[in-house]
């Protein structure tokens, strides 16, 4: 069989449903093979960066790798930001790129770049297929590497001359990723550390959601009765009204949650990725750590590990839950919960005549969302507000990129989310800066017949950078710009565009959009009072 037919067969074998990308001469054989697949839909996008973001968000939500495709040179470099984002956010993604034939890679050669080398620092594995006979092995390994803790991105490059070669069909059988449990001595030692502590604090990281260990952690917490805080990407593990929920930490400024970390005498750090915030930022007093994670701890003076439970989080908590752990109920001093709620503007009383602030808008969104609603944040001042104010009703239903934190993820991300969870409402919230980076993917969404809501917080500025420039230099040079008419822009794509004038109109438009489950709607929140 033809090499690219086998490649497609191997992808089908891995359960791939969608490949997002843009073709080029060097990928034509692969595209032709894809056109014959009854299982895989090729989603031709408007920019390869969008393809990578779609694969990233699809991968997080579908719990299997998202796949994207680009040609050599410029196609591959356009993928790089989205692939880096998936890798740093630990989302499983496979990128496939075309390449010049092996015969023309040594001289100065049209559009030839060493893509494998470029992607090495941005992936877990970056590999060129050098022999078409190795396709099955490489694809199987790629899917395993992308999914194994910590998940991330893999790049596979197929040189043009290998694509049409004839080879035997031999996809490898798919087997589950093995799971490990900490040894019993480690569990026993962890139990003794917890029992000796007076004020343990659970720090919840995104690994808990990735490893689907939410229920097991909640059972553990019901027994322990000690408070917990979330990283940005772990929001939603404890419900808003859970008595042990002390919300979200990891902010650069005004992190009012930090006193609870300082007051604790043992931090149970569960599935936390340093890429979200280095411990020196949040563990300034160097509180002792019980590290609970699929991977051993990265040692650090601000991460003084006293014990490690290394293994699958579900299995680890099942093991801990089978033991008697002493309850350690404690409440941080100074009415901290109320202070956090006030500072983060959680549970705002929103009335129709109030200003169109991000927090008021987020409160309305929260009031109208269900456990199924997926909210995707772009990157900017609004992301900070979302991380503080918005409380998702279920873990994994608020997508925040907090690894690479690249602007432009929200609109293509919404496409990936809708394809992973077609029955669930999707709302993406973006600044005007990030919106225009990948707004062209509205055409892709419209073509696919998808429905979701795009909320553009329109302030004609790179607000986050403006705030930082002001704080540091009392200057806002380079942070403002003009905008298109977002309503007309939406309409030019053939989708609905609305511009509410106040909070009442915003609420009405959002309700309408949520009810129109077959439509794409852009809500231009103009003149934001951030
Ligand atoms: C691709 C990319 N470029 C630059 C940055 C640096 N950056 C972080 S936030 C931000 C401003 C975002 O502006 P906007 O999208 O309008 O959102 P706002 O801050 O106004 O809420 C910038 C430039 C980034 N994170 N990603």
XYZ file of C-alpha atoms and ligand atoms in Angstrom:
556
model
C 0.000 0.000 0.000
C 1.074 3.599 -0.514
C 3.004 5.105 2.414
C 0.504 7.945 2.946
C -2.408 5.467 2.835
C -0.678 3.555 5.631
C -0.103 6.775 7.561
C -3.845 7.516 7.355
C -4.656 3.930 8.336
C -2.407 4.269 11.390
C -4.154 7.531 12.358
C -7.549 5.843 11.981
C -6.255 3.024 14.130
C -5.484 5.612 16.854
C -9.086 6.850 16.758
C -8.375 10.167 15.009
C -11.578 11.960 13.937
C -10.288 15.334 12.731
C -7.102 16.723 11.218
C -6.849 20.508 11.150
C -4.510 22.094 8.647
C -3.500 23.635 5.358
C -1.971 21.633 2.526
C 1.024 22.355 0.302
C 2.761 20.602 -2.575
C 4.738 18.403 -0.168
C 1.595 17.090 1.547
C -0.549 16.428 -1.542
C -0.105 12.633 -1.358
C -1.184 12.678 2.281
C -4.186 14.904 1.532
C -5.193 12.572 -1.293
C -4.976 9.585 1.078
C -6.992 11.526 3.687
C -9.689 12.288 1.132
C -10.418 8.549 0.995
C -10.785 8.103 4.757
C -14.278 7.320 5.974
C -13.287 8.097 9.573
C -11.116 11.195 9.485
C -12.456 14.594 8.474
C -9.870 17.047 7.165
C -10.670 20.541 8.429
C -8.970 23.045 6.178
C -8.337 26.138 8.243
C -7.263 29.721 7.485
C -3.943 29.805 9.324
C -1.832 26.919 10.607
C -1.627 28.579 14.043
C -5.392 28.146 14.247
C -4.994 24.465 13.312
C -2.578 23.885 16.187
C -4.830 25.690 18.688
C -7.811 23.632 17.488
C -5.823 20.422 17.980
C -4.685 21.654 21.407
C -8.170 22.369 22.797
C -9.636 19.289 21.110
C -6.882 17.194 22.730
C -7.614 18.534 26.237
C -11.342 17.961 25.973
C -11.504 14.760 23.921
C -8.822 13.143 26.127
C -6.990 11.899 23.056
C -4.463 13.658 20.858
C -5.649 16.379 18.520
C -3.921 16.227 15.132
C -2.860 19.099 12.891
C -1.098 19.242 9.562
C 1.002 21.713 7.613
C 3.334 21.780 4.699
C 7.093 22.345 4.974
C 8.775 25.729 5.734
C 6.152 28.482 6.166
C 3.334 26.069 6.968
C 5.404 24.423 9.672
C 6.626 27.706 11.190
C 3.017 28.935 11.335
C 2.193 25.864 13.450
C 4.934 26.572 15.951
C 3.078 28.876 18.390
C 0.068 26.579 18.768
C 2.269 23.515 19.122
C 4.365 25.229 21.778
C 1.158 26.158 23.573
C -0.072 22.559 23.587
C 3.311 21.397 24.835
C 3.609 23.893 27.699
C -0.059 23.467 28.681
C 0.430 19.661 28.593
C -2.206 18.972 26.007
C -1.745 15.900 23.761
C -1.216 16.983 20.142
C 0.378 15.440 17.045
C 1.612 17.742 14.284
C 2.353 16.282 10.868
C 4.358 18.315 8.399
C 5.476 17.736 4.844
C 9.084 18.196 3.886
C 11.314 18.430 0.846
C 12.378 15.002 -0.422
C 15.493 13.545 1.195
C 17.331 14.082 -2.111
C 17.131 17.893 -1.852
C 17.663 18.573 1.806
C 21.419 19.173 1.659
C 21.788 22.112 -0.814
C 20.158 25.516 -0.406
C 16.707 24.336 -1.299
C 13.384 26.113 -1.912
C 11.312 26.488 1.315
C 13.563 24.020 3.115
C 14.069 24.577 6.834
C 15.208 22.048 9.394
C 11.714 21.828 10.882
C 12.556 18.916 13.168
C 15.260 21.022 14.797
C 12.994 24.078 15.051
C 10.350 22.011 16.843
C 12.715 20.184 19.204
C 12.406 22.685 22.078
C 8.658 23.022 21.497
C 7.711 19.331 21.626
C 8.243 16.147 23.607
C 9.486 14.433 20.461
C 10.297 15.833 17.039
C 11.074 13.265 14.364
C 11.568 12.857 10.647
C 10.365 9.681 8.966
C 13.500 8.545 7.162
C 12.208 5.181 5.967
C 8.575 4.601 5.013
C 8.760 1.129 6.625
C 8.902 2.851 10.049
C 5.590 4.729 9.703
C 3.547 2.387 11.930
C 6.164 2.348 14.674
C 6.581 6.116 14.613
C 2.836 6.820 14.697
C 2.264 4.396 17.603
C 5.174 5.854 19.544
C 4.018 9.421 18.791
C 0.557 8.810 20.232
C 2.017 7.195 23.331
C 4.542 9.969 23.897
C 1.896 12.683 23.395
C -0.426 11.087 25.958
C 2.039 9.917 28.599
C 2.471 12.207 31.604
C 3.110 14.931 31.206
C 1.221 15.037 27.931
C 2.419 17.347 25.170
C 3.139 17.756 21.500
C 4.931 15.534 18.969
C 6.061 16.589 15.501
C 6.289 14.043 12.674
C 7.822 15.123 9.393
C 7.238 13.191 6.170
C 9.649 13.949 3.299
C 7.934 14.204 -0.078
C 9.861 11.391 -1.768
C 8.704 8.829 0.827
C 5.004 9.660 0.440
C 4.252 7.599 -2.700
C 6.428 4.560 -1.819
C 4.692 1.180 -1.710
C 4.959 -0.676 1.608
C 3.051 -3.410 3.470
C 0.112 -2.437 5.682
C 0.979 -3.035 9.320
C -0.584 -0.625 11.862
C 0.399 -1.601 15.394
C -2.324 -2.495 17.903
C -3.245 0.305 20.311
C -2.785 -0.468 23.979
C -3.598 1.705 26.992
C -0.906 3.810 28.642
C 0.253 1.870 31.718
C -0.541 3.325 35.138
C 1.612 3.207 38.228
C 0.834 3.465 41.934
C 3.214 4.687 44.648
C 4.757 1.917 46.728
C 3.099 1.186 50.085
C 6.016 2.624 52.126
C 5.610 5.953 50.309
C 1.874 5.953 51.003
C 2.497 5.118 54.670
C 5.084 7.874 54.990
C 2.738 10.382 53.326
C 0.025 9.396 55.760
C 2.363 10.010 58.695
C 3.319 13.449 57.310
C -0.344 14.383 56.983
C -1.166 13.034 60.432
C 1.696 15.013 62.007
C 0.663 18.272 60.361
C -1.754 20.737 61.927
C -2.668 22.872 58.963
C -2.326 20.914 55.719
C -3.366 22.735 52.559
C -4.224 21.036 49.255
C -2.847 22.817 46.194
C -4.799 21.540 43.188
C -3.108 21.562 39.781
C -4.270 20.739 36.285
C -2.955 17.152 36.567
C -6.044 16.350 38.639
C -8.270 17.190 35.663
C -5.924 15.637 33.095
C -5.785 12.372 34.993
C -9.527 12.373 35.718
C -8.893 12.121 39.458
C -11.434 14.756 40.565
C -13.814 12.356 42.370
C -10.992 10.536 44.138
C -9.458 13.819 45.298
C -12.865 15.028 46.521
C -13.318 11.850 48.586
C -9.880 12.422 50.097
C -10.774 16.011 50.916
C -14.069 15.032 52.535
C -11.976 12.959 54.968
C -9.147 15.441 55.436
C -11.445 18.451 55.848
C -8.548 20.844 55.176
C -8.816 23.801 52.782
C -7.658 23.848 49.163
C -6.630 26.318 46.454
C -6.550 25.902 42.670
C -4.116 26.831 39.937
C -5.707 28.734 37.010
C -5.961 25.577 34.912
C -7.446 23.517 37.741
C -10.403 25.777 38.456
C -13.673 23.978 39.026
C -12.350 20.946 40.919
C -14.071 22.258 44.053
C -17.427 23.888 43.424
C -17.778 27.596 44.199
C -19.735 26.971 47.380
C -17.624 24.082 48.665
C -16.628 25.071 52.217
C -13.003 24.030 51.625
C -12.631 26.110 48.436
C -10.236 29.047 48.816
C -10.297 29.706 45.074
C -7.342 30.492 42.797
C -3.712 31.458 43.374
C -0.866 32.294 41.019
C -1.436 35.963 40.198
C 1.442 38.330 39.591
C -0.273 41.134 41.490
C -2.656 41.149 44.467
C -2.631 37.419 45.086
C -4.815 37.588 48.170
C -4.857 33.787 48.470
C -1.167 33.616 49.423
C -1.710 34.051 53.214
C -3.322 30.612 53.367
C -0.165 29.064 51.871
C 1.970 30.942 54.402
C -0.217 29.823 57.302
C -0.117 26.148 56.306
C 2.457 23.749 57.755
C 2.232 21.140 54.961
C 1.410 21.752 51.302
C -0.127 18.745 49.548
C 0.725 19.750 45.983
C -1.366 17.626 43.624
C -0.706 17.482 39.870
C 0.618 21.044 39.788
C 2.660 22.151 36.761
C 5.422 24.620 37.610
C 4.864 26.177 34.181
C 1.753 27.845 35.649
C 3.738 29.625 38.385
C 7.141 28.870 39.861
C 7.075 27.988 43.593
C 9.319 30.932 44.430
C 6.334 33.158 43.562
C 3.856 31.424 45.863
C 5.903 29.538 48.453
C 8.071 32.422 49.587
C 8.132 31.079 53.165
C 9.258 27.670 51.895
C 6.522 25.616 53.516
C 7.201 21.852 53.404
C 5.719 19.965 50.479
C 4.112 16.558 50.031
C 4.446 16.142 46.267
C 1.629 14.091 44.709
C 2.122 13.726 40.987
C 2.619 11.227 38.170
C 6.242 12.432 37.915
C 8.908 12.918 40.614
C 9.350 16.437 41.969
C 11.562 19.021 40.382
C 13.683 20.059 43.361
C 13.841 23.696 44.242
C 14.627 25.718 47.361
C 11.063 27.025 47.322
C 9.712 23.520 46.884
C 11.100 21.689 49.932
C 9.827 18.173 49.336
C 9.335 16.161 52.537
C 7.560 13.256 50.841
C 6.628 12.155 47.317
C 3.739 10.092 46.055
C 4.654 9.382 42.462
C 2.005 7.642 40.402
C -1.285 7.924 38.622
C -3.400 10.381 40.632
C -6.593 8.318 40.528
C -4.739 5.254 41.807
C -2.814 7.299 44.390
C -5.976 8.757 45.913
C -7.716 5.379 45.818
C -4.784 4.037 47.850
C -4.880 6.999 50.275
C -8.663 6.736 50.610
C -8.385 3.116 51.674
C -6.357 4.202 54.732
C -7.436 6.026 57.816
C -6.272 9.628 57.476
C -6.833 11.955 60.416
C -9.141 14.862 59.712
C -7.378 18.214 59.925
C -10.088 20.828 59.825
C -8.762 24.371 60.068
C -9.820 27.788 58.931
C -7.266 30.409 57.860
C -7.172 33.469 60.051
C -8.622 36.861 59.247
C -11.848 35.879 57.504
C -9.770 35.096 54.431
C -12.575 33.579 52.396
C -14.613 36.783 52.510
C -11.514 38.823 51.707
C -10.791 36.682 48.643
C -14.390 36.877 47.471
C -14.380 40.655 47.784
C -10.995 41.110 46.104
C -11.764 38.701 43.245
C -15.310 40.042 42.851
C -16.825 36.591 43.276
C -20.607 36.535 43.818
C -21.134 40.109 42.643
C -24.620 41.536 42.914
C -25.138 42.487 39.283
C -27.877 44.915 38.377
C -28.798 45.944 34.873
C -27.814 49.579 35.228
C -24.245 48.866 36.287
C -21.196 49.462 34.134
C -20.017 47.050 31.454
C -16.992 45.868 33.433
C -15.314 42.518 32.800
C -16.323 41.335 36.287
C -19.991 42.264 35.791
C -19.998 40.507 32.439
C -18.328 37.432 33.918
C -20.938 37.302 36.671
C -23.722 37.331 34.090
C -21.967 34.637 32.073
C -21.557 32.525 35.222
C -25.245 32.956 36.062
C -26.245 31.710 32.609
C -23.865 28.763 32.292
C -24.502 25.154 33.259
C -22.200 22.301 34.227
C -21.777 21.543 30.538
C -20.833 25.011 29.310
C -17.237 25.293 28.117
C -15.714 28.749 28.553
C -12.419 29.489 26.806
C -10.303 32.466 27.790
C -7.877 34.232 25.511
C -4.830 35.954 27.018
C -4.747 39.487 28.410
C -6.167 41.522 31.292
C -9.458 39.650 30.805
C -7.697 36.309 31.494
C -6.632 37.598 34.910
C -10.232 38.668 35.622
C -11.553 35.296 34.455
C -9.050 33.462 36.672
C -10.190 35.543 39.660
C -13.909 36.043 39.169
C -15.380 33.282 37.001
C -16.152 30.017 38.772
C -16.903 27.108 36.419
C -19.541 24.659 37.557
C -17.433 21.648 36.664
C -13.730 20.856 36.439
C -12.296 21.069 32.932
C -15.020 23.430 31.707
C -12.897 26.567 31.919
C -10.003 26.520 29.494
C -7.209 28.922 30.354
C -3.830 28.719 28.659
C -1.351 29.298 31.460
C 1.759 27.627 30.072
C 2.709 29.461 26.883
C -0.221 31.870 27.397
C -0.407 32.949 23.784
C -2.927 35.491 22.563
C -5.147 34.219 19.757
C -6.081 30.841 21.223
C -9.754 31.520 21.996
C -11.495 31.604 18.596
C -9.740 28.550 17.070
C -9.907 26.923 20.504
C -13.686 27.205 20.406
C -13.689 25.213 17.145
C -11.632 22.440 18.770
C -13.953 22.491 21.797
C -17.109 22.288 19.717
C -15.741 19.379 17.675
C -14.710 17.532 20.865
C -18.016 18.246 22.665
C -20.616 18.952 19.970
C -23.590 18.946 22.358
C -22.138 21.382 24.880
C -22.450 25.179 24.731
C -19.122 26.921 24.052
C -18.338 30.553 24.865
C -14.984 32.106 24.077
C -13.960 35.369 25.698
C -11.227 37.384 24.056
C -9.627 40.801 24.079
C -9.722 42.755 20.838
C -5.958 42.258 20.448
C -6.168 38.457 20.620
C -9.419 38.351 18.645
C -7.926 39.831 15.501
C -5.010 37.401 15.558
C -7.163 34.454 14.486
C -10.565 35.976 13.679
C -10.336 34.440 10.184
C -11.211 31.062 11.712
C -14.817 32.283 11.988
C -15.005 31.313 8.316
C -13.828 27.793 9.223
C -16.431 27.537 12.001
C -19.199 28.796 9.736
C -18.208 26.344 6.990
C -18.269 23.482 9.493
C -21.743 24.538 10.650
C -20.584 25.001 14.252
C -22.347 27.166 16.811
C -20.632 29.015 19.627
C -20.410 32.484 21.113
C -17.475 34.867 20.738
C -17.377 37.680 23.290
C -14.945 40.413 22.244
C -13.965 42.756 25.076
C -13.375 45.799 22.958
C -11.133 48.406 24.584
C -8.877 49.324 21.613
C -5.860 48.426 23.736
C -3.486 45.721 24.832
C -4.867 46.317 28.308
C -2.631 43.961 30.256
C 0.511 45.436 28.720
C -0.860 48.946 29.147
C -1.365 48.301 32.864
C 2.168 46.905 33.184
C 3.720 49.795 31.202
C 1.860 52.245 33.425
C 2.990 50.492 36.618
C 6.606 50.260 35.494
C 7.167 53.418 33.415
C 3.990 55.546 33.818
C 3.743 55.242 30.046
C 1.375 53.443 27.712
C 3.432 53.704 24.518
C 2.530 51.152 21.827
C -0.496 49.672 23.546
C -3.450 51.210 21.693
C -4.922 50.569 18.261
C -8.063 51.047 16.204
C -10.578 48.318 15.535
C -12.847 47.251 12.719
C -16.583 47.387 13.306
C -16.858 43.936 14.904
C -20.599 43.667 14.197
C -20.086 44.348 10.493
C -17.058 42.059 10.502
C -19.178 39.263 11.986
C -21.907 39.889 9.431
C -19.370 39.798 6.616
C -18.557 36.236 7.700
C -22.291 35.470 7.537
C -22.686 35.180 11.315
C -24.678 37.202 13.807
C -23.000 40.238 15.354
C -24.487 42.282 18.209
C -23.324 45.257 20.250
C -25.042 45.619 23.632
C -25.064 49.112 25.142
C -25.442 48.111 28.761
C -25.503 45.101 31.055
C -29.229 44.458 30.516
C -28.703 44.285 26.760
C -25.612 42.123 27.275
C -27.598 39.643 29.333
C -30.416 39.582 26.763
C -28.010 39.038 23.867
C -26.155 36.286 25.713
C -29.423 34.522 26.544
C -30.505 34.806 22.898
C -27.200 33.450 21.688
C -27.311 30.517 24.131
C -30.829 29.709 22.929
C -29.799 29.839 19.259
C -27.815 26.652 19.535
C -27.396 26.422 15.753
C -25.823 29.860 15.245
C -22.467 31.529 15.625
C -22.754 34.856 17.450
C -20.161 37.546 18.068
C -20.941 39.907 20.951
C -18.936 43.124 20.677
C -18.670 44.544 24.184
C -17.707 48.027 23.130
C -16.067 50.723 25.291
C -15.017 48.308 28.010
C -14.615 49.903 31.371
C -11.899 47.516 32.593
C 1.071 35.993 20.846
C 1.310 36.887 22.021
N 1.853 38.105 21.829
C 2.072 38.937 22.881
C 1.754 38.534 24.149
C 2.004 39.468 25.336
N 0.688 39.943 25.827
C 0.078 39.361 26.882
S -1.406 40.010 27.196
C -1.282 41.113 25.951
C -2.404 42.084 25.660
C -3.651 41.417 25.164
O -4.535 42.389 24.665
P -6.029 42.041 24.341
O -6.116 40.790 23.551
O -6.680 43.213 23.733
O -6.643 41.723 25.782
P -6.768 42.709 27.048
O -5.442 42.745 27.744
O -7.154 44.067 26.519
O -7.829 42.079 27.902
C -0.054 40.978 25.283
C 0.383 41.808 24.143
C 1.208 37.227 24.302
N 0.907 36.728 25.495
N 0.968 36.447 23.229
